[in-house]
Amino acid sequence: MTAPLLKVENLRIELTTRDGVAPVIDDLSFELGAGESISFVGESGCGKSMTALGIMGLLPEKVGRVASGSINFAGEELSTATEKRMREIRGNDISMIFQEPMTSLNPVYTVGEQIAEVLRAHQNLSKAAAWASAIELLDAVRIPNAQRRVSDYPFQMSGGQRQRVMIAIALACKPKILIADEPTTALDVTIQAQIFDLLNDMKRQTGAAIIMITHDMGAVAEMAERMIVMYAGRNAEQGPVEQIIERPRHPYSKGLIACVPHIMATLTEERRELTEVAGIVPSLREFGKNRCLFASRCNMVTQKCLDKRPPEVAFEGQQMSACWHAEAV
Amino acid sequence: MSDDPEVLLDVKDLTVRFGVKRGGLFGEPKYLYAVDDISFQIKRGKTLAIVGESGSGKTTAALAVARLVEAYKGTVDLDGTDFLTLEDEDLRQARAKMQFIFQDPYSSLNPRVRAEKIVREPLDNLESGAKEDRQQIVDKLFEAVGLHPEQQRLFPHQFSGGQRQRIGIARALATQPDLIICDEPVSALDVAVQAQILNLLRKLQTDFGLTFLFISHDLGVVQHMCDTIVVMYMGKVVEYADRLSLFNNPLHPYTVALLSAVPSVDKKRRAEMKRILIPGDPPDPLDLPKGCRFANRCPVAIERCKTEQPILNEVALGHQVACHLVDERAVSPLS
């Protein structure tokens, strides 16, 4: 196997809160190959977005920091890179799109100006050339009548169109990695289908690797090859998407799949009660303790889970589960 | 009024319009028809869902049924009385029979009021029963929705999102309503917590014999919760069918596209389901086309669709659809 494009090893990100320092990411390792698509899955507060911000060097200043571990991108260490270097990497090599396309676009500039700005900053294009590229990019993300719409302000566009503009901005410099943080959560399902279709298309055309953050297992099944199930800042389970959906090896992944009423190929009269994952994600104070943090919500919990943090157990097909009872799940 | 004693809620020709702008000082006022002439019935103890995307009018329809927005025309018959014509004290008392659960458990609870008072307030407003009796009802409600008695003294910010939604549910149950309108009751919650609330709602439905009007954009949830489904698009009902007919044999091209767009973990469904991408966005609600409102995005639209508005037509038992291309054979034009 060739060297991965992105290699995160034993990453620990600490956040300073009123109650002290909490490890919001605790010993996380994963790899991303060129052109691959992976998904981070988990509930809010599990550290999915924090991991993405860590990779982008966008952790909240003075509050969050990479405490230890490494983020290696194409041979370069990002966790210690200077701010100047990170500015070059962001946009050029790694881009990100966010959940809320209204708040991530500037309301007082036209969408054309916002796309052109990226090209001028990163690729030193002339004003005219950047504008021409902006039109091409809008066309590429399938905004009808790009020639005219390029002069629109964000408020003149629908939610789906704004997210397309964000994708155009993110892909303007042909990055090697695109991080999509809940890109369709604010959108309707038919628009979501359009955006997924577009992302897959763009991935084929540009060869970019995609990291998609989501809580929707259906979306994961649709979009990703591998997934990382995160819980309380830790890796709960990693592996190929189909394999985990078929046979999860961590009670949390199992719960996440079973607690959602999915639409199946053929619907029957029968409606089972949904499997509940009781309780909620622990508070930051609990993070970093030497025990299984899922134990309080787990139906397989034993004394061992409360005494010691479970190690990652490997299964065939590069599936890994951090659970003392992984074999029995 | 409906003749069928089984029917609890009978909505007929409900229309809600909002005045939006005038063309100049003496110009004609313009109206946005958020809900345009919709009708549906819910039987006692059953659940009907209105599904649709943003702007379809599903929430406005629910608000109009509960008289939280004013209907322009139509009737809402609840257990034999037209809810829309009631006034003053009659309306106040009748509201006890129809309660609402809101989408956002953060903004729908007063942050300065303790949980017990939030739940008790509907009873206090109706001045029903002695004070001690009301407290007893509150105790029972806390237990029914799975909250501890000692949590009664807490303020909303001391609860998690799921627990707040439980408070909202307890409040809705306080007046022993027949009908509860659930407007996206789980959309603001994390997936694992969603299951807890959905299971709770179904349990309460059986225990208290409740009837639900369920508003949702999540077809997975709808499939799990509902007996009958109304699909809305741009203020109109495009399809109205029982659960199995709608999910196993969707007829309207919009419904077909909507269902095909839902990502699924089921390998078989992903393999069998042909995704139908509908291009573009819905039309401007102030400048609606003359014909079918879905025509500009419909993959199979014909000339007639652009000029003539289709009406809701019963093509199979309990299966109505508004599409020129669907007839009594009940075959979707997309299949």
XYZ file of C-alpha atoms in Angstrom:
664
model
C 0.000 0.000 0.000
C 1.216 3.483 -0.816
C 1.604 6.074 1.899
C -1.736 7.547 2.913
C -2.554 11.126 2.001
C -3.513 11.991 5.538
C -2.306 10.141 8.579
C -3.584 11.084 12.005
C -1.815 9.377 14.877
C -2.667 9.352 18.574
C -4.227 12.787 18.223
C -5.169 14.542 21.430
C -6.935 17.887 21.306
C -7.522 19.735 24.549
C -10.099 22.361 25.222
C -9.843 24.710 28.170
C -13.189 25.009 29.899
C -14.320 26.535 33.172
C -13.954 23.121 34.777
C -10.384 22.722 33.590
C -8.749 21.143 30.592
C -10.736 18.452 28.794
C -9.442 16.146 26.047
C -12.190 16.570 23.430
C -10.184 14.308 21.130
C -8.475 11.516 22.971
C -5.956 9.242 21.238
C -7.539 9.220 17.782
C -5.767 7.578 14.859
C -6.918 7.086 11.296
C -5.694 7.183 7.731
C -7.165 8.623 4.568
C -5.952 7.522 1.149
C -5.947 9.744 -1.938
C -9.395 9.874 -3.522
C -10.950 7.898 -0.691
C -14.135 8.877 1.096
C -14.624 8.356 4.789
C -17.271 9.436 7.249
C -17.114 10.495 10.872
C -20.299 9.389 12.604
C -21.642 10.096 16.072
C -23.961 12.302 18.093
C -23.336 15.975 18.768
C -20.477 16.501 21.162
C -18.552 13.412 20.122
C -15.686 15.352 18.577
C -16.426 14.939 14.868
C -16.230 18.620 14.033
C -13.361 19.168 16.470
C -11.268 16.630 14.555
C -12.005 18.467 11.316
C -11.076 21.826 12.825
C -7.892 20.292 14.212
C -6.871 19.099 10.744
C -7.654 22.518 9.277
C -5.724 24.331 12.005
C -8.887 26.182 12.922
C -9.251 25.260 16.582
C -10.653 28.137 18.651
C -7.691 30.307 19.569
C -6.435 30.229 23.179
C -9.129 27.650 24.016
C -8.279 24.607 21.943
C -4.900 23.122 21.035
C -3.345 19.961 19.711
C -1.760 18.606 22.894
C -0.033 15.577 21.413
C -0.040 13.235 18.452
C 0.452 14.053 14.833
C -1.502 15.117 11.780
C 0.566 14.205 8.762
C -0.564 15.463 5.372
C 1.427 14.189 2.379
C 4.560 13.956 4.494
C 4.131 17.310 6.175
C 3.318 17.727 9.871
C 0.333 20.042 10.232
C 0.007 20.193 14.017
C 3.232 22.200 14.283
C 2.983 24.115 10.983
C 3.097 27.905 11.110
C -0.063 29.921 10.612
C 1.357 31.240 7.337
C 1.863 27.725 6.000
C -1.593 26.650 7.189
C -3.119 29.530 5.255
C -1.509 28.170 2.116
C -2.727 24.659 2.799
C -6.291 25.698 3.598
C -8.151 26.194 0.355
C -5.287 24.952 -1.790
C -4.872 21.455 -0.394
C -7.601 20.962 2.179
C -10.974 22.719 2.026
C -14.039 22.592 4.146
C -17.758 23.147 3.679
C -20.035 23.761 6.609
C -23.525 22.870 7.697
C -25.195 26.252 7.387
C -24.625 27.688 3.914
C -26.192 31.021 4.864
C -23.842 31.856 7.711
C -20.705 30.654 5.945
C -21.164 33.009 2.989
C -20.628 36.736 3.367
C -23.994 38.445 2.811
C -22.555 41.731 1.457
C -20.498 40.276 -1.399
C -21.811 38.640 -4.555
C -21.176 34.922 -4.844
C -18.891 35.618 -7.808
C -16.696 37.904 -5.725
C -16.478 35.263 -3.012
C -15.426 32.513 -5.405
C -12.995 34.825 -7.211
C -11.437 35.900 -3.911
C -10.235 32.351 -3.241
C -8.687 32.068 -6.688
C -6.964 35.423 -6.440
C -5.598 34.740 -2.969
C -4.327 31.237 -3.672
C -3.531 31.158 -7.351
C -2.686 34.782 -8.087
C -5.185 34.963 -10.923
C -6.011 38.346 -12.426
C -9.371 39.860 -11.628
C -10.794 39.027 -15.046
C -9.443 35.473 -15.060
C -10.741 34.796 -11.552
C -14.182 36.094 -12.541
C -14.234 33.879 -15.614
C -13.255 30.893 -13.473
C -15.983 31.741 -10.986
C -18.565 31.473 -13.766
C -17.120 28.137 -14.872
C -17.185 26.842 -11.322
C -20.812 27.893 -10.811
C -21.633 26.089 -13.988
C -19.742 23.031 -12.773
C -21.793 22.896 -9.570
C -24.892 23.053 -11.791
C -26.254 26.482 -11.010
C -28.429 27.263 -14.007
C -27.602 30.457 -15.905
C -24.212 30.885 -14.190
C -23.307 33.895 -16.320
C -26.091 35.883 -14.694
C -26.253 34.255 -11.245
C -22.565 34.990 -10.591
C -23.594 38.559 -9.678
C -26.254 37.400 -7.199
C -25.933 37.957 -3.477
C -26.339 34.930 -1.177
C -29.835 36.012 -0.081
C -31.019 35.743 -3.689
C -30.258 32.042 -3.722
C -32.010 29.037 -2.191
C -30.351 26.927 0.511
C -29.332 24.253 -1.966
C -27.838 26.808 -4.328
C -25.862 28.404 -1.501
C -24.413 25.042 -0.574
C -23.435 24.622 -4.245
C -21.646 27.969 -4.063
C -19.809 26.756 -0.945
C -18.785 23.628 -2.828
C -17.601 25.791 -5.732
C -15.480 27.869 -3.330
C -14.100 24.776 -1.626
C -13.198 23.107 -4.905
C -11.917 26.256 -6.645
C -8.249 25.371 -6.099
C -8.697 21.642 -6.672
C -7.897 20.530 -3.122
C -6.762 17.004 -2.329
C -9.098 16.728 0.631
C -12.591 18.122 1.012
C -14.042 18.093 4.510
C -17.833 18.326 4.500
C -19.240 19.014 7.962
C -22.908 17.965 7.908
C -23.244 19.477 4.425
C -26.915 18.653 3.975
C -28.374 18.765 7.469
C -30.036 22.130 6.810
C -31.389 21.038 3.430
C -34.448 19.182 2.187
C -34.042 15.572 1.222
C -34.475 16.068 -2.548
C -31.872 18.848 -2.385
C -29.650 16.584 -0.274
C -29.811 14.002 -3.046
C -28.709 16.671 -5.546
C -25.768 17.709 -3.333
C -24.635 14.102 -2.747
C -24.822 13.484 -6.467
C -22.775 16.618 -7.097
C -20.154 15.720 -4.478
C -19.732 12.241 -5.935
C -19.419 13.723 -9.395
C -16.849 16.283 -8.281
C -14.921 13.570 -6.493
C -14.738 11.568 -9.706
C -13.636 14.601 -11.696
C -11.070 16.082 -9.327
C -9.967 12.963 -7.472
C -10.355 14.716 -4.130
C -10.667 12.636 -1.000
C -13.785 13.419 1.029
C -14.235 13.398 4.774
C -17.932 13.670 5.514
C -19.166 14.382 9.003
C -22.692 13.224 9.668
C -25.036 11.558 12.126
C -27.088 9.875 9.419
C -26.126 6.248 8.827
C -28.094 6.262 5.584
C -25.960 9.118 4.274
C -22.832 7.232 5.309
C -23.972 4.137 3.451
C -24.568 6.298 0.410
C -21.425 8.404 0.444
C -18.521 6.703 2.181
C -16.302 3.662 1.794
C -15.066 3.617 5.370
C -16.456 5.078 8.551
C -15.169 6.119 11.921
C -17.741 5.969 14.684
C -16.749 8.451 17.357
C -17.914 8.617 20.926
C -16.899 11.176 23.532
C -13.770 12.177 21.644
C -12.610 8.625 21.100
C -12.666 6.178 18.283
C -15.404 3.654 19.037
C -15.240 1.713 15.801
C -13.566 1.969 12.398
C -13.935 -0.033 9.225
C -15.585 -0.524 5.851
C -19.111 0.925 5.791
C -20.962 -2.159 4.516
C -19.185 -4.398 6.982
C -20.011 -2.246 10.008
C -23.655 -1.843 9.003
C -23.896 -5.602 8.540
C -21.974 -6.536 11.663
C -21.153 -3.710 14.054
C -18.597 -4.651 16.693
C -19.269 -1.834 19.100
C -22.533 -1.454 21.026
C -22.585 2.252 20.162
C -22.399 1.722 16.387
C -24.997 -0.989 16.766
C -27.250 1.417 18.657
C -26.763 4.195 16.121
C -27.857 1.903 13.319
C -30.788 0.330 15.148
C -32.257 3.456 16.759
C -33.289 5.027 13.451
C -36.461 3.935 11.659
C -35.044 3.172 8.212
C -37.088 2.811 5.068
C -36.531 -0.722 3.851
C -36.945 -2.144 0.348
C -40.440 -3.384 1.125
C -42.494 -2.067 3.974
C -44.594 -4.480 5.991
C -47.389 -4.134 8.503
C -44.985 -4.906 11.306
C -43.489 -2.053 13.287
C -41.008 -2.945 15.946
C -40.169 -0.709 18.829
C -36.997 1.237 18.101
C -33.871 0.174 19.937
C -33.024 2.921 22.350
C -29.596 4.078 23.341
C -30.539 5.248 26.802
C -29.166 8.463 28.242
C -27.021 11.071 26.534
C -23.406 11.838 25.667
C -21.373 12.423 28.870
C -20.312 15.929 29.840
C -16.809 17.189 29.076
C -15.806 16.531 32.675
C -16.059 12.805 32.007
C -13.802 12.933 28.946
C -10.348 11.412 29.296
C -11.166 9.088 32.205
C -9.529 5.687 32.174
C -12.680 3.682 31.511
C -15.145 3.098 28.724
C -17.062 6.360 28.354
C -19.995 4.598 26.719
C -20.435 2.290 29.722
C -23.212 4.359 31.317
C -25.411 3.874 28.235
C -24.351 0.379 27.301
C -26.458 -2.729 27.848
C -23.415 -5.017 27.841
C -21.533 -3.182 30.562
C -19.404 -5.159 33.061
C -17.025 -4.137 35.835
C -14.092 -4.245 33.425
C -15.636 -1.441 31.354
C -15.706 0.822 34.398
C -12.164 -0.010 35.473
C -10.134 0.433 32.333
C -10.362 2.062 28.939
C -10.889 -0.649 26.292
C -8.110 -1.154 23.725
C -8.817 -1.308 20.004
C -9.494 -4.845 18.884
C -8.812 -5.641 15.228
C -11.150 -7.737 13.098
C -10.756 -8.909 9.542
C -11.183 -6.392 6.759
C -9.546 -3.621 8.797
C -12.488 -3.316 11.159
C -11.507 -2.110 14.621
C -13.570 -1.745 17.741
C -12.688 -0.203 21.081
C -14.848 -2.402 23.283
C -14.048 -5.017 25.893
C -16.861 -7.139 24.546
C -16.294 -6.538 20.821
C -16.288 -10.266 20.104
C -19.698 -10.690 21.686
C -21.478 -7.723 20.080
C -69.460 17.315 9.847
C -68.322 13.825 9.201
C -70.894 11.049 9.460
C -68.336 8.454 10.419
C -68.170 8.235 14.219
C -64.672 6.796 13.862
C -63.388 10.107 12.530
C -62.043 12.459 15.173
C -60.666 15.248 13.022
C -62.199 16.205 9.716
C -60.451 19.009 7.845
C -62.196 20.347 4.739
C -61.000 22.825 2.119
C -58.564 24.411 4.535
C -56.870 27.449 3.019
C -54.399 29.820 4.627
C -53.181 32.897 2.828
C -50.814 35.631 3.875
C -51.010 39.163 2.466
C -47.481 39.972 1.426
C -47.255 43.111 -0.646
C -49.172 45.754 -2.494
C -48.186 46.948 -5.904
C -47.965 50.645 -5.027
C -50.420 52.651 -2.942
C -53.545 51.709 -4.867
C -52.330 48.428 -6.260
C -53.973 45.103 -5.703
C -52.789 43.285 -2.574
C -50.887 40.088 -3.299
C -51.481 36.889 -1.405
C -49.318 33.902 -0.725
C -51.441 30.770 -0.465
C -49.381 28.750 2.017
C -52.089 26.110 2.324
C -54.375 25.817 -0.649
C -57.623 23.958 -0.272
C -56.557 20.816 1.559
C -58.797 18.163 3.130
C -58.046 15.129 5.264
C -59.516 12.999 8.037
C -57.987 11.278 11.034
C -59.642 8.356 12.756
C -59.619 7.995 16.514
C -56.431 6.522 17.921
C -54.654 6.764 14.577
C -51.803 8.880 13.318
C -51.823 10.939 10.162
C -48.649 12.544 8.890
C -48.297 15.562 6.678
C -44.971 15.334 4.909
C -43.288 17.710 2.549
C -40.219 19.846 2.222
C -39.688 23.363 3.515
C -42.246 25.718 2.027
C -44.744 22.964 1.320
C -47.185 24.371 3.883
C -47.211 21.412 6.252
C -46.476 23.413 9.396
C -48.865 26.216 8.403
C -51.585 23.612 7.924
C -50.967 22.268 11.428
C -50.966 25.761 12.901
C -54.241 26.548 11.123
C -55.862 23.383 12.469
C -54.921 24.510 15.984
C -55.964 28.106 15.216
C -52.477 29.372 15.876
C -52.715 31.058 12.473
C -55.991 32.177 10.998
C -57.482 30.103 8.220
C -58.829 32.015 5.229
C -61.467 29.426 4.570
C -62.366 25.840 5.329
C -63.586 23.862 8.321
C -61.798 21.957 11.058
C -64.264 19.585 12.596
C -63.054 18.152 15.891
C -65.334 15.508 17.320
C -68.443 17.125 15.864
C -67.786 20.831 16.421
C -66.239 23.223 13.948
C -63.172 24.382 15.792
C -62.675 27.387 13.516
C -65.983 29.076 14.421
C -65.698 28.749 18.206
C -65.207 31.921 20.199
C -64.090 33.122 23.629
C -64.822 30.715 26.481
C -65.994 27.932 24.144
C -62.728 28.099 22.263
C -60.710 28.156 25.478
C -62.410 25.013 26.722
C -62.210 23.312 23.332
C -58.457 23.913 23.166
C -58.102 21.409 25.978
C -59.056 18.737 23.465
C -56.325 19.669 20.995
C -52.763 20.196 22.133
C -49.479 20.923 20.406
C -45.916 19.585 20.693
C -43.395 21.933 19.149
C -40.243 21.267 17.199
C -37.700 23.164 19.230
C -37.563 22.051 22.865
C -35.324 25.029 23.634
C -37.546 27.897 22.560
C -40.898 26.292 23.384
C -40.351 26.261 27.161
C -40.222 29.438 29.222
C -36.693 29.518 30.708
C -37.864 31.304 33.861
C -40.566 28.855 34.844
C -39.968 25.628 36.746
C -40.800 22.348 34.981
C -43.768 21.538 37.241
C -45.400 24.896 36.509
C -44.842 24.521 32.771
C -46.714 21.228 32.867
C -49.399 22.529 35.230
C -50.056 25.758 33.379
C -52.674 24.410 30.917
C -54.684 23.149 33.916
C -54.313 26.445 35.769
C -55.484 28.288 32.674
C -58.602 26.175 32.450
C -59.142 26.418 36.223
C -60.018 22.750 36.193
C -60.233 20.990 39.525
C -58.737 21.813 42.914
C -55.127 22.843 43.243
C -54.054 19.617 44.948
C -55.686 17.575 42.203
C -53.724 19.472 39.607
C -50.483 18.708 41.418
C -51.449 15.053 41.455
C -51.973 15.137 37.699
C -48.553 16.742 37.264
C -46.967 13.961 39.334
C -48.615 11.355 37.138
C -47.571 13.124 33.947
C -43.928 13.297 35.019
C -44.003 9.587 35.592
C -45.773 8.901 32.296
C -43.128 10.717 30.242
C -40.232 9.156 32.134
C -39.037 12.058 34.294
C -38.175 11.818 37.989
C -40.436 13.529 40.563
C -37.469 15.485 41.952
C -36.941 17.057 38.530
C -40.182 19.005 38.887
C -38.448 21.864 40.666
C -35.803 22.352 37.972
C -35.698 25.013 35.290
C -35.629 24.144 31.555
C -31.890 24.821 31.154
C -31.146 22.054 33.640
C -32.582 19.460 31.263
C -31.129 17.890 28.120
C -32.878 18.329 24.763
C -34.653 14.981 25.015
C -35.813 15.671 28.560
C -37.137 19.072 27.531
C -39.132 17.438 24.796
C -40.549 15.126 27.479
C -41.663 18.209 29.420
C -43.307 19.517 26.248
C -45.101 16.198 25.854
C -46.237 16.199 29.497
C -47.618 19.720 29.029
C -49.515 18.617 25.934
C -51.017 15.685 27.846
C -52.088 17.736 30.867
C -55.588 18.600 29.667
C -56.308 15.021 28.546
C -56.605 15.963 24.886
C -58.051 13.753 22.159
C -55.757 15.096 19.480
C -52.109 16.025 19.744
C -50.426 17.878 16.919
C -46.726 16.980 16.809
C -44.804 19.453 14.690
C -41.428 17.860 13.887
C -41.174 16.593 17.472
C -37.772 14.946 17.039
C -36.010 16.953 14.314
C -34.021 19.007 16.814
C -32.792 15.951 18.716
C -29.802 13.664 18.314
C -30.566 10.356 16.602
C -30.169 8.231 19.722
C -32.515 10.523 21.645
C -35.016 10.550 18.764
C -35.677 6.852 19.305
C -36.454 7.464 22.984
C -39.031 10.141 22.150
C -40.615 8.207 19.265
C -41.031 5.115 21.448
C -42.512 7.275 24.193
C -45.037 8.861 21.807
C -46.183 5.469 20.584
C -46.516 4.144 24.102
C -48.549 7.178 25.196
C -50.754 6.790 22.145
C -51.697 3.271 23.227
C -51.982 4.103 26.931
C -54.136 7.199 26.528
C -55.880 6.412 23.235
C -54.432 9.489 21.576
C -54.855 10.622 18.007
C -51.837 12.270 16.390
C -51.460 14.764 13.594
C -47.786 14.391 12.835
C -45.779 16.912 10.837
C -42.417 15.758 9.569
C -39.959 15.922 6.733
C -38.254 12.693 7.804
C -39.823 9.857 5.848
C -38.142 7.196 7.946
C -39.811 8.563 11.061
C -43.134 8.948 9.244
C -43.019 5.373 8.043
C -42.514 4.222 11.616
C -45.129 6.419 13.278
C -48.062 6.870 10.933
C -51.079 5.074 9.536
C -51.997 7.552 6.834
C -49.837 10.045 4.979
C -50.582 13.309 3.218
C -47.839 14.515 0.895
C -47.839 18.270 0.321
C -46.048 20.298 -2.322
C -46.319 24.083 -2.565
C -49.502 24.268 -0.484
C -51.326 21.472 -2.294
C -51.922 17.839 -1.428
C -50.315 15.768 -4.180
C -50.887 12.326 -2.672
C -52.943 10.942 0.200
C -52.705 7.281 1.086
C -52.355 4.697 3.824
C -48.854 3.798 4.954
C -48.273 0.622 2.958
C -49.733 1.999 -0.289
C -47.666 5.150 -0.079
C -44.339 3.533 0.670
C -44.707 0.417 -1.457
C -46.560 1.988 -4.385
C -45.964 5.739 -4.490
C -47.769 7.219 -7.487
C -47.142 10.945 -7.776
C -43.781 11.706 -9.445
C -42.933 14.026 -6.549
C -43.585 11.328 -3.939
C -41.544 8.847 -5.948
C -38.628 11.289 -6.172
C -38.938 12.196 -2.502
C -38.813 8.567 -1.401
C -35.974 7.756 -3.757
C -33.918 10.607 -2.298
C -33.867 9.161 1.220
C -30.518 7.506 1.837
C -30.888 4.039 3.315
C -28.744 1.553 5.179
C -30.680 -1.263 3.531
C -28.428 -2.739 0.852
C -31.362 -4.248 -0.985
C -33.202 -0.948 -1.145
C -30.118 0.857 -2.400
C -29.650 -1.743 -5.104
C -33.277 -1.727 -6.215
C -34.125 1.911 -5.813
C -33.529 4.036 -8.846
C -32.728 7.509 -7.607
C -34.810 10.111 -9.337
C -33.102 13.451 -9.126
C -35.499 16.317 -9.516
C -33.574 19.289 -10.821
C -33.944 22.879 -9.715
C -35.986 24.407 -6.937
C -39.718 24.811 -6.273
C -41.439 27.739 -8.026
C -41.893 31.173 -6.449
C -44.937 30.849 -4.162
C -46.086 34.349 -5.163
C -45.980 33.523 -8.819
C -47.328 30.007 -9.073
C -47.704 28.320 -12.431
C -51.185 27.905 -13.853
C -50.939 24.159 -14.152
C -49.394 21.567 -11.849
C -47.039 23.172 -9.351
C -44.538 20.378 -9.746
C -44.500 20.531 -13.559
C -41.261 22.523 -13.867
C -39.276 19.845 -11.989
C -41.238 16.792 -13.073
C -39.312 14.364 -15.283
C -42.446 13.180 -17.088
C -44.498 16.383 -17.397
C -46.552 16.810 -20.565
C -48.086 19.945 -22.085
C -51.351 19.501 -20.188
C -49.467 19.629 -16.851
C -48.361 23.180 -17.596
C -51.829 24.490 -18.360
C -54.270 22.543 -16.240
C -54.087 21.973 -12.513
C -54.628 18.313 -11.601
C -57.201 17.534 -8.914
C -56.966 14.907 -6.215
C -58.439 11.705 -7.559
C -59.041 8.383 -5.810
C -57.271 5.828 -8.008
C -57.353 2.886 -5.607
C -59.086 2.218 -2.322
C -57.755 4.795 0.137
C -55.180 6.107 -2.320
C -55.663 9.592 -3.778
C -53.276 11.327 -6.108
C -53.268 14.631 -8.007
C -51.515 13.898 -11.283
C -52.762 13.912 -14.877
C -50.625 10.892 -15.659
C -52.028 8.561 -13.010
C -55.312 6.788 -13.669
C -57.334 3.942 -12.149
C -54.619 1.444 -12.981
C -52.674 3.089 -10.142
C -49.322 2.906 -11.894
C -46.775 5.637 -11.352
C -45.717 7.375 -14.588
C -42.125 6.938 -13.404
C -42.230 3.171 -13.068
